[in-house]
Short mmCIF file of C-alpha atoms in Angstrom, two decimals:
data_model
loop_
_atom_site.label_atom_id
_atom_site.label_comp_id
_atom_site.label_asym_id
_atom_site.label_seq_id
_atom_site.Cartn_x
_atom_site.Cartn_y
_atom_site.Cartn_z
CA UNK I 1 27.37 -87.26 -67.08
CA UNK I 2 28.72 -89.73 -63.97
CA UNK I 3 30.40 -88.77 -61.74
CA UNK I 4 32.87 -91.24 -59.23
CA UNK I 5 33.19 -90.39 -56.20
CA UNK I 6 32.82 -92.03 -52.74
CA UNK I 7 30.34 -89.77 -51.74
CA UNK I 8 28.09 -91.90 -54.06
CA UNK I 9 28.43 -95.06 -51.96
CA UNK I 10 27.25 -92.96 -48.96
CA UNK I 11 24.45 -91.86 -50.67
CA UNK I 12 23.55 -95.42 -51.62
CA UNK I 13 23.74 -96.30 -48.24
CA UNK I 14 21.79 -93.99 -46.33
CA UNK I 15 18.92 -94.22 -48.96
CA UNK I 16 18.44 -96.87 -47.21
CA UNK I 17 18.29 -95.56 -43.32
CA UNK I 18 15.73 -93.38 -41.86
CA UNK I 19 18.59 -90.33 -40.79
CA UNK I 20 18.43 -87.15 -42.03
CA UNK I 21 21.91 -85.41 -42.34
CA UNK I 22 20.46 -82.52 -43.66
CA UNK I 23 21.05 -79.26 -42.15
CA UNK I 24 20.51 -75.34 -43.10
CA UNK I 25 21.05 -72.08 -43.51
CA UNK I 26 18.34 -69.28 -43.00
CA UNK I 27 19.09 -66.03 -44.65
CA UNK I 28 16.81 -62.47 -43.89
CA UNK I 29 16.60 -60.42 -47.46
CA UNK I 30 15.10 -57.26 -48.19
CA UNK I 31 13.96 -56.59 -51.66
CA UNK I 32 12.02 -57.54 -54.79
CA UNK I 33 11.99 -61.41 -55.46
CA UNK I 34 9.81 -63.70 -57.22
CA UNK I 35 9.18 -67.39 -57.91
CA UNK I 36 10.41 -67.46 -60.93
CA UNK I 37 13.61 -65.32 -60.13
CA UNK I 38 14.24 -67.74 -57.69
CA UNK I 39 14.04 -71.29 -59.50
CA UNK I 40 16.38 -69.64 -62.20
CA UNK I 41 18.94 -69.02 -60.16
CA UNK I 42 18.64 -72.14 -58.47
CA UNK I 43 19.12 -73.67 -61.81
CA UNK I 44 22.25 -71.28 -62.15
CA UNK I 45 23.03 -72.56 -59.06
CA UNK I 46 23.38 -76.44 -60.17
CA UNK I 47 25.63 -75.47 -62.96
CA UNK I 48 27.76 -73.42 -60.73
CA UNK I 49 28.17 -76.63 -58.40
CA UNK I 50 27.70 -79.96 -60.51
CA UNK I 51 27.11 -81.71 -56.72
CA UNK I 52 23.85 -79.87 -56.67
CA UNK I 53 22.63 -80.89 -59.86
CA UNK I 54 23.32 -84.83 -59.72
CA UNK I 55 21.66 -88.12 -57.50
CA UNK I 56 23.00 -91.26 -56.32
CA UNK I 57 22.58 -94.51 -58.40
CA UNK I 58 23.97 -98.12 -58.25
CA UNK I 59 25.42 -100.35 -61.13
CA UNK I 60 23.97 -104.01 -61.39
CA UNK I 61 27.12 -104.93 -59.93
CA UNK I 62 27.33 -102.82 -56.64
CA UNK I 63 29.23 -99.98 -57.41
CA UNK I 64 27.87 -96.16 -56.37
CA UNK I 65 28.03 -92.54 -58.61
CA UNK I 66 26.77 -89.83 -59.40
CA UNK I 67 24.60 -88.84 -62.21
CA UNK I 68 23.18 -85.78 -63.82
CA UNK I 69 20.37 -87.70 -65.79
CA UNK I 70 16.73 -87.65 -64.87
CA UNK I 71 17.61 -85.21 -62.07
CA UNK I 72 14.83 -82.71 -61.30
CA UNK I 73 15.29 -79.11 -60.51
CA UNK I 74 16.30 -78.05 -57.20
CA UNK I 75 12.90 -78.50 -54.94
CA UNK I 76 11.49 -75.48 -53.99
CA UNK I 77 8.74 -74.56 -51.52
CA UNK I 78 7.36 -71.51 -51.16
CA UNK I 79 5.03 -69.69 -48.20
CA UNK I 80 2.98 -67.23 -48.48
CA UNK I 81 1.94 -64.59 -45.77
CA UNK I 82 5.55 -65.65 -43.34
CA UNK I 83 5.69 -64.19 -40.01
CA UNK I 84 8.60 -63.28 -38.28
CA UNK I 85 9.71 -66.58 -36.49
CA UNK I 86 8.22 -69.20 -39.40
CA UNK I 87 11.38 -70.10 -40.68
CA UNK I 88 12.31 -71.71 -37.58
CA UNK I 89 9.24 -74.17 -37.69
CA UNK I 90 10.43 -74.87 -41.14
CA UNK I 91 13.75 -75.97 -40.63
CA UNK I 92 12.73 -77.96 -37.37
CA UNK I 93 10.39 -80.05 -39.78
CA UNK I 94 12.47 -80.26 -42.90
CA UNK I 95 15.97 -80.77 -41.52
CA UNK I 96 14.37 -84.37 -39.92
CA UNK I 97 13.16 -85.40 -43.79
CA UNK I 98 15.67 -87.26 -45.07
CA UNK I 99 17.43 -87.03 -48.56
CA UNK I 100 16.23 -88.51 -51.59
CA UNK I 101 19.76 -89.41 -52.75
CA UNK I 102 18.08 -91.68 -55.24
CA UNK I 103 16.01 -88.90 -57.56
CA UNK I 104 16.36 -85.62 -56.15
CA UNK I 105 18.96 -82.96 -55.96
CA UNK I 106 20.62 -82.62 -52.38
CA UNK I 107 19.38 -79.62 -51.69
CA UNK I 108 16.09 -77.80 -51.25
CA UNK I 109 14.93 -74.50 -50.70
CA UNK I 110 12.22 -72.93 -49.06
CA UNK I 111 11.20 -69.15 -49.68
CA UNK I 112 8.91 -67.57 -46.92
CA UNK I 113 7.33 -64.32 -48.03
CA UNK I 114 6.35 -61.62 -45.77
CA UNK I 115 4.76 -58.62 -45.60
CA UNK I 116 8.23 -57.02 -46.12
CA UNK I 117 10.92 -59.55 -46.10
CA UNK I 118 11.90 -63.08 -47.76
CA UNK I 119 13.69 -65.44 -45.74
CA UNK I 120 15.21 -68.18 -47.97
CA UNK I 121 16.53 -71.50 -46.28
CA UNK I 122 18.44 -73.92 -47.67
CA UNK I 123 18.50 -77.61 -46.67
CA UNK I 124 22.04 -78.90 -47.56
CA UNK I 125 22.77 -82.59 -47.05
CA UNK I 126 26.24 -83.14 -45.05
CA UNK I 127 27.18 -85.39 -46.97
CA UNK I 128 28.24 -82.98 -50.06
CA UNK I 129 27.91 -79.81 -47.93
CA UNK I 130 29.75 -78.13 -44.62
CA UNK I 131 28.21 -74.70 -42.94
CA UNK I 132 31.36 -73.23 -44.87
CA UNK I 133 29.95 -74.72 -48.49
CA UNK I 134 26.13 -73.94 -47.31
CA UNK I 135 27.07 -70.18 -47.15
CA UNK I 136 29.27 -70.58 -50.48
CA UNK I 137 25.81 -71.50 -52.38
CA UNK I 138 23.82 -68.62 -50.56
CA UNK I 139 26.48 -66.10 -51.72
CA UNK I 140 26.33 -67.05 -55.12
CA UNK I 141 22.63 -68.42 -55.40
CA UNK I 142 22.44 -64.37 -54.10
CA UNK I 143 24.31 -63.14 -57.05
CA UNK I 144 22.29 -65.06 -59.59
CA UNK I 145 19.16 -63.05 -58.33
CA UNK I 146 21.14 -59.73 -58.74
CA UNK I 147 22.84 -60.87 -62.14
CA UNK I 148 20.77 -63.56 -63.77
CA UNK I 149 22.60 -63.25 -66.86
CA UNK I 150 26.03 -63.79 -64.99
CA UNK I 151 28.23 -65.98 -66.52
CA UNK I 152 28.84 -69.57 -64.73
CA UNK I 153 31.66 -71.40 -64.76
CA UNK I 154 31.24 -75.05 -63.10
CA UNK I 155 33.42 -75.89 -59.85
CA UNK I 156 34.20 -79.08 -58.23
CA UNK I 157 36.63 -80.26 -55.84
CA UNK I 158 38.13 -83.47 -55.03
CA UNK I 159 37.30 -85.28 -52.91
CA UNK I 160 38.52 -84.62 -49.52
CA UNK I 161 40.47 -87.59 -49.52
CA UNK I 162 42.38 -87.21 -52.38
CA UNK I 163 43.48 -83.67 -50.40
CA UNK I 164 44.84 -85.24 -47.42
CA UNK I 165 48.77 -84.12 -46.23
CA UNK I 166 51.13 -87.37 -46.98
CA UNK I 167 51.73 -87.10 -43.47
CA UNK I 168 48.51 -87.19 -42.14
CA UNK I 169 47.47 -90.16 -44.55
CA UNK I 170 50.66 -92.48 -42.92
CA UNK I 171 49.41 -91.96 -39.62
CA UNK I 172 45.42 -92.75 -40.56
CA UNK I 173 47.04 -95.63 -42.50
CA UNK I 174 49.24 -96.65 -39.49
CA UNK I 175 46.15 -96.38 -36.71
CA UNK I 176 44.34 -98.33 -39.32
CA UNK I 177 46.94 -101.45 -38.98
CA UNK I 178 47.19 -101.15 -35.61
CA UNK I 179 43.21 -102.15 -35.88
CA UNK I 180 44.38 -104.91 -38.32
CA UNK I 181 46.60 -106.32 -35.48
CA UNK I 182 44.78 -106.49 -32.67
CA UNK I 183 44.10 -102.69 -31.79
CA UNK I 184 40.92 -100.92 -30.49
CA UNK I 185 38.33 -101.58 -32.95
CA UNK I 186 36.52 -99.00 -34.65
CA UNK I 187 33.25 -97.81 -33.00
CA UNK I 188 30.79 -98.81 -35.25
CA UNK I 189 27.29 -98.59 -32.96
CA UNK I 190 24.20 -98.55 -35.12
CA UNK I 191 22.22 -95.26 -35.99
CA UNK I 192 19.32 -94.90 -33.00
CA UNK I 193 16.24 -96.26 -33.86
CA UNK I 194 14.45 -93.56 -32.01
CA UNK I 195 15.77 -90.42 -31.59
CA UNK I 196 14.11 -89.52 -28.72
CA UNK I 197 11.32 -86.75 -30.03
CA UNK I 198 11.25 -83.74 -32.72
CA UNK I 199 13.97 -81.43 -33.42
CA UNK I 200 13.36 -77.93 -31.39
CA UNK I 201 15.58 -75.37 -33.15
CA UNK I 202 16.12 -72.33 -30.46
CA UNK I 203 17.35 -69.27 -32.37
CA UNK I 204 19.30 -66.08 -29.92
CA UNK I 205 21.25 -63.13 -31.42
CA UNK I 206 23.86 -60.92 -29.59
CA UNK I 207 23.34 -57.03 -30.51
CA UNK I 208 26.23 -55.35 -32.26
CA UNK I 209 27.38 -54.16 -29.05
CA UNK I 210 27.26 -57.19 -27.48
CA UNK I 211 29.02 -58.91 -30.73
CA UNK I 212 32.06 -56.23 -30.32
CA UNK I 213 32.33 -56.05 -26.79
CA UNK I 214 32.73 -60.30 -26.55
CA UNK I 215 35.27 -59.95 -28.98
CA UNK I 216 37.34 -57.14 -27.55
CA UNK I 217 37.03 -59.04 -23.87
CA UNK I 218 38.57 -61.63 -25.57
CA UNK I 219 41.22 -60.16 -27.64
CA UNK I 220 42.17 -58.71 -23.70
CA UNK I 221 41.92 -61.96 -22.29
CA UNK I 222 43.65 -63.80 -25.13
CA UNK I 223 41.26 -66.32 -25.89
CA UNK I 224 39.34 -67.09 -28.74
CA UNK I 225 35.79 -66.41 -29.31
CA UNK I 226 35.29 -70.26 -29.79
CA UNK I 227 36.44 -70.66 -26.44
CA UNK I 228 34.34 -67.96 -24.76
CA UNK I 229 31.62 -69.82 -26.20
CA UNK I 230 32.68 -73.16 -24.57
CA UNK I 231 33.03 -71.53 -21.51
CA UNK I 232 29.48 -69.98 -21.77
CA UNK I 233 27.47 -73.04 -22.79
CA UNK I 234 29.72 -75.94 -21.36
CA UNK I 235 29.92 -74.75 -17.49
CA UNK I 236 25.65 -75.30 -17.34
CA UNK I 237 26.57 -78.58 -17.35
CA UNK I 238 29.16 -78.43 -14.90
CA UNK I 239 26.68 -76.53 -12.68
CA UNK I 240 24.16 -79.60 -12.81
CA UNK I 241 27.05 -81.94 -11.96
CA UNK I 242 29.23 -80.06 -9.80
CA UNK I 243 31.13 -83.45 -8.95
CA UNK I 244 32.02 -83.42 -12.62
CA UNK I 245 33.48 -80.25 -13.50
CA UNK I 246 34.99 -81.12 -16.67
CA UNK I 247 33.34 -81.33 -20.04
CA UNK I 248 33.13 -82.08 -23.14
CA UNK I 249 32.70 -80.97 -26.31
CA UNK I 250 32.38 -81.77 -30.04
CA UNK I 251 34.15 -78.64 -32.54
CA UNK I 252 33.93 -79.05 -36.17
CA UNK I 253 37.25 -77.84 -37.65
CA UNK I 254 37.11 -76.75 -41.41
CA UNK I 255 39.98 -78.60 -43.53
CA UNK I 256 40.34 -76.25 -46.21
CA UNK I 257 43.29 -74.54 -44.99
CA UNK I 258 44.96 -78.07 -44.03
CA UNK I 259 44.60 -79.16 -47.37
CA UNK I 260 47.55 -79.91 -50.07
CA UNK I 261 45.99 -77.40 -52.76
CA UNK I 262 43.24 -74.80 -52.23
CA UNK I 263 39.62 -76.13 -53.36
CA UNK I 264 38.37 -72.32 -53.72
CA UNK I 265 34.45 -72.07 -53.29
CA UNK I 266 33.72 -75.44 -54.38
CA UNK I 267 30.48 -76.56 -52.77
CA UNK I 268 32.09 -79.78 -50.85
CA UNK I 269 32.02 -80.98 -47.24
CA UNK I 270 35.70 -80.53 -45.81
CA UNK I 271 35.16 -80.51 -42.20
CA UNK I 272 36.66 -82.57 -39.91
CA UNK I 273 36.14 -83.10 -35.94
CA UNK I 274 37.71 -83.60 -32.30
CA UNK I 275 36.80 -83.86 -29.16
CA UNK I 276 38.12 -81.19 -26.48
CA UNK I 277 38.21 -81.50 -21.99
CA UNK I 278 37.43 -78.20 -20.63
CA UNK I 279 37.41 -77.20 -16.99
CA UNK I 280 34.37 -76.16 -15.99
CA UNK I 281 34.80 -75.97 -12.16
CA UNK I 282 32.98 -73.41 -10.52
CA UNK I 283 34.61 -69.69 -10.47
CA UNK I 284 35.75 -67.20 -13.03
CA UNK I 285 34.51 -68.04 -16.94
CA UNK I 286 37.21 -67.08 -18.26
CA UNK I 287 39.05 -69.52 -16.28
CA UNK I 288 37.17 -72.10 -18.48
CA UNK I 289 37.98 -70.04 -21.14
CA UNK I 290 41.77 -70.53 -20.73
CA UNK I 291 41.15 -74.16 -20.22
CA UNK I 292 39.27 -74.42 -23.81
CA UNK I 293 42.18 -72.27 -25.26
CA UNK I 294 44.67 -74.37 -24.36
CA UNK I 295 42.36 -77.79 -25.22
CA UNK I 296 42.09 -75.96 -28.70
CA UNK I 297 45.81 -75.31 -29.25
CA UNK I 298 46.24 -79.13 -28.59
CA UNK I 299 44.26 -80.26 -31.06
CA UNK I 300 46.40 -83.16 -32.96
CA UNK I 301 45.94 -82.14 -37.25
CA UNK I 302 45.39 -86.06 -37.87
CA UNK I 303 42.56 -86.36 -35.41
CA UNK I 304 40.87 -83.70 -37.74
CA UNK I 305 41.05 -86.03 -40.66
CA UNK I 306 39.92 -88.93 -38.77
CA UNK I 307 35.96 -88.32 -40.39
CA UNK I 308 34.16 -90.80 -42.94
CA UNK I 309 34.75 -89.18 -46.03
CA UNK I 310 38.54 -89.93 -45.10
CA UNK I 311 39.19 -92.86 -43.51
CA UNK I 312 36.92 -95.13 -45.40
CA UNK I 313 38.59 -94.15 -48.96
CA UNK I 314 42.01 -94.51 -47.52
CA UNK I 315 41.35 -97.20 -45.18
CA UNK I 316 38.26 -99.14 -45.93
CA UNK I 317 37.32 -98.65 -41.96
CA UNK I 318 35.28 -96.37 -40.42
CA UNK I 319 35.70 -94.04 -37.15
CA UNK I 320 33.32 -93.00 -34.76
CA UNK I 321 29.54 -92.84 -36.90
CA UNK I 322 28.36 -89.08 -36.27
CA UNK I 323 25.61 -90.20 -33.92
CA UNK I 324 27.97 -91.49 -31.56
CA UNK I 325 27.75 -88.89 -28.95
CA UNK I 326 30.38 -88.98 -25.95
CA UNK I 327 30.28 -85.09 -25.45
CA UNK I 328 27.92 -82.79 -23.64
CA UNK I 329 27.45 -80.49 -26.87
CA UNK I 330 28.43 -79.92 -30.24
CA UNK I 331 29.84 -75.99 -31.17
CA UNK I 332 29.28 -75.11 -34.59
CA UNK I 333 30.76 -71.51 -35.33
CA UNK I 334 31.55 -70.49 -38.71
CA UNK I 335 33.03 -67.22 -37.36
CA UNK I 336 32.67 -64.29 -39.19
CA UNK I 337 30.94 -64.80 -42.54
CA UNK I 338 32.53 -62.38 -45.04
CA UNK I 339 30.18 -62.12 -47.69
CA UNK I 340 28.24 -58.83 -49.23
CA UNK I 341 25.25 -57.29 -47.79
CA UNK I 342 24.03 -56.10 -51.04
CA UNK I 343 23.08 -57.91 -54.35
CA UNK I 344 21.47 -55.58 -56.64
CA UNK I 345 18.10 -54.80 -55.28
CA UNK I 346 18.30 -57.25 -52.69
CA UNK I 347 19.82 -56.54 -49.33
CA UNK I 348 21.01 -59.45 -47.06
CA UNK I 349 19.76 -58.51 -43.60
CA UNK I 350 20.71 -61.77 -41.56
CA UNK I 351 22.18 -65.38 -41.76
CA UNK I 352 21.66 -68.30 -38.91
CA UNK I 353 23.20 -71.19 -39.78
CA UNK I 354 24.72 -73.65 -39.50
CA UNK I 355 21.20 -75.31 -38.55
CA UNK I 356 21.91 -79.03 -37.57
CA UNK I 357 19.18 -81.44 -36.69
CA UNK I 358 19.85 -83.63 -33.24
CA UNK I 359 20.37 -87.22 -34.21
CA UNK I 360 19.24 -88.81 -30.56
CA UNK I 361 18.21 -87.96 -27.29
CA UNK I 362 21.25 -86.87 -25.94
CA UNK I 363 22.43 -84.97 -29.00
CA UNK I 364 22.61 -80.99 -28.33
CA UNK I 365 23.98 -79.17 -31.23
CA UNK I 366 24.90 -74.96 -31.09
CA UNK I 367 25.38 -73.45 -34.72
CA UNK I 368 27.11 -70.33 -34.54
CA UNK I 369 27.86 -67.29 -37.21
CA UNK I 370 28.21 -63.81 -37.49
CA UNK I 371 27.17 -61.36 -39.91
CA UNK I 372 27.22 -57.93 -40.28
CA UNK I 373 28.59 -57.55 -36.84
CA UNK I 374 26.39 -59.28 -34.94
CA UNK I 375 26.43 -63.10 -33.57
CA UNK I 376 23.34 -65.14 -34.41
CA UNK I 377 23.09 -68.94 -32.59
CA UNK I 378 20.56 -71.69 -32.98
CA UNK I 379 20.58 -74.28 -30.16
CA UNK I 380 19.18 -77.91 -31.56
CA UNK I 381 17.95 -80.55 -29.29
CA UNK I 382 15.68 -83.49 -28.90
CA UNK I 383 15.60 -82.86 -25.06
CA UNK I 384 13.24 -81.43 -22.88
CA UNK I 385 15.70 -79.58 -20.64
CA UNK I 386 17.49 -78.24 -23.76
CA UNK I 387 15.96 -74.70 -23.38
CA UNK I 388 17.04 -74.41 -19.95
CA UNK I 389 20.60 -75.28 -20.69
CA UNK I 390 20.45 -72.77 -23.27
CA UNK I 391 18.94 -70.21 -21.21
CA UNK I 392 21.67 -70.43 -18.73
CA UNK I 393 24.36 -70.58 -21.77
CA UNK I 394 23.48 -67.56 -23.22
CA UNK I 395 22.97 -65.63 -19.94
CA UNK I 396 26.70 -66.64 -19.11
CA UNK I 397 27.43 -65.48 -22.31
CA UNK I 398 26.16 -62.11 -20.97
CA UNK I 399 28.33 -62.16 -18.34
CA UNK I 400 31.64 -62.32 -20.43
CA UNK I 401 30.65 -59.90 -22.83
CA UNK I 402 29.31 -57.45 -20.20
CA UNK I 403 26.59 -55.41 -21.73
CA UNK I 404 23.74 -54.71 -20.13
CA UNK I 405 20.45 -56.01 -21.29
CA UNK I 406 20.60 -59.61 -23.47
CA UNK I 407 20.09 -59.61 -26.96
CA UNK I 408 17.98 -62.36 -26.84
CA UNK I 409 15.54 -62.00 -30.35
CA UNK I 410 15.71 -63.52 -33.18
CA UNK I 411 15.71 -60.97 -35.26
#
């Protein structure tokens, strides 16, 4: 079957660019699994989500889709003897490894075995996948392994596009003329050549206590958790650069509540972007926090649609290319992820994700979740004074949430 979407002209494109926009998700389970378990419910997986099951081609005449024909099974890679930490090796190498839009699936999964776990990653490409969609397909790749003989019904959405409020489409069409007429040209610097090293994937967790007591501190000081967060790992910065005490950051916003009609769990990426100015100047946190707050409530719905996947279908121009960075870090928090703990004989310990490889130098990305009460974070960089900005992030962090002692594994 072919599929038509504009997804599939991205795909032909960056077959042809050495970036990876591959990112994952790392899940802890408990429980009896093997190989074969696992590759039939990643085939159950495909069916559930067509996108998984399909690869890029191009007509003689130029034109991208999709295709389900000569399309392999979902790669799978499997280690033996894992130790506690391996996974995050793992995703440092594999997230950098591009797609093979052109014959593979765009996904892959690796299963490391240990003495008395399994941690299963899966490397989603961006360009069909969001953290939200990533944790979609563990969920159900989950309940494949506890009900193989579970009846699948296949689910696709739109594209994102197509879902845009008529609104928010005349004003992307109306920046777009204003372009056309002698406006500010879109941005349209090339991906960097050399991105400046490896990706080093940092992984902290917050204890339950921790978890609850951020969370009620916030709740009393009546700002989000999202902007605790830019408080915590912005104001390092600031503290580098006291002369510049206001920063910047990137927050993915997930469109699926924006939308005209609901897309359900259709594995898809709906996320959008902005940029927010927090005030970082040196005093109370929370301070900051009421400055990200109120950045946050400001947010303008159209700039959220102003990604790729949008403006090019509506538009035929692009916006800002994703590694165009002009912010001090990128804040990645899927919130609380409300999925089961238990899957037939398989119990789901842990989740970190979403994973996101650094695209340059300068790129610093922090994925954020949490799970079963407690807040897991990976910190991506290329940079060799990432760790200490982390370092000094999370032990702000500490400070707002108050708790003695830092909850600083991995586990």
């Amino acid at each position: 079957m072919e599929y038509e979407r504009p997804e599939a002209t991205g795909a032909v494109f960056l077959s042809r660019l050495p970036i990876s926009l591959n990112f994952a998700v790392s899940a802890r389970i408990h429980g009896p699994l093997t190989r074969e378990e696992l590759e039939a419910a990643l085939a159950g997986l495909g069916r559930r989500h067509p996108l998984l099951a399909v690869r890029a081609a191009e007509r003689a005449d130029g034109t991208a889709y999709f295709t389900d024909e000569g399309v392999p099974p979902i790669p799978l890679r499997v280690i033996e003897g894992a130790a506690d930490d391996d996974w995050v090796g793992e995703v440092e190498r594999d997230i950098q490894r591009p797609s093979n839009y052109l014959t593979e699936p765009e996904m892959r999964c690796i299963w490391l075995r240990g003495s008395n776990f399994s941690d299963v990653v899966l490397i989603c490409d961006h360009l069909l996948a969001d953290g939200r969609a990533s944790v979609i397909a563990l969920r159900d790749l989950l309940d494949l392994l506890a009900v193989p003989s579970r009846a699948v019904e296949p689910l696709m959405a739109p594209p994102v596009h197509e879902l845009v409020p008529p609104d928010v489409v005349r004003q992307i069409k109306a920046a777009a003329a204003g372009q056309e007429a002698g406006g500010p040209e879109s941005r349209t610097a090339a991906p960097p050549t050399d991105p400046g090293g490896p990706v080093c994937v940092r992984p902290f967790a917050l204890t339950a206590q921790e978890t609850s007591a951020l969370i009620r501190r916030c709740r009393e000081e009546e700002v989000t958790v999202q902007a605790a967060l830019c408080a915590a790992f912005l104001t390092p910065f600031a503290e580098r650069q006291p002369d510049q005490p206001m920063r910047r950051a990137e927050i993915p916003v997930d469109l699926r509540p924006r939308l005209i009609r609901p897309v359900g769990d259709a594995y898809a990426s709906m996320v959008g972007l902005t940029i927010v100015d927090v005030d970082c100047t040196a005093g109370n946190l929370w301070d900051a926090a009421r400055s990200a707050a109120a950045a946050l409530a400001d947010m303008r719905e159209a700039d959220f649609f102003a990604v790729p996947p949008v403006t090019i279908p509506l538009t035929g121009k692009m916006p800002n290319p994703p590694w165009d960075i002009h912010y001090d870090l990128s804040i990645s928090n899927l919130g609380r992820i409300d999925i089961p703990a238990e899957y037939g004989n398989l119990q789901l310990e842990s989740i970190y994700g979403p994973v996101f490889p650094a695209t340059g130098p300068d790129h610093l990305i922090l994925g954020v979740s949490t799970f079963a009460g407690r807040m897991r974070c990976t910190y991506s960089s290329r940079r060799p004074d990432a760790e200490a900005l982390m370092t000094r992030g999370h032990e702000l962090l500490g400070v707002m949430h108050g708790v003695g002692g830092s909850g600083a594994g991995a586990s």
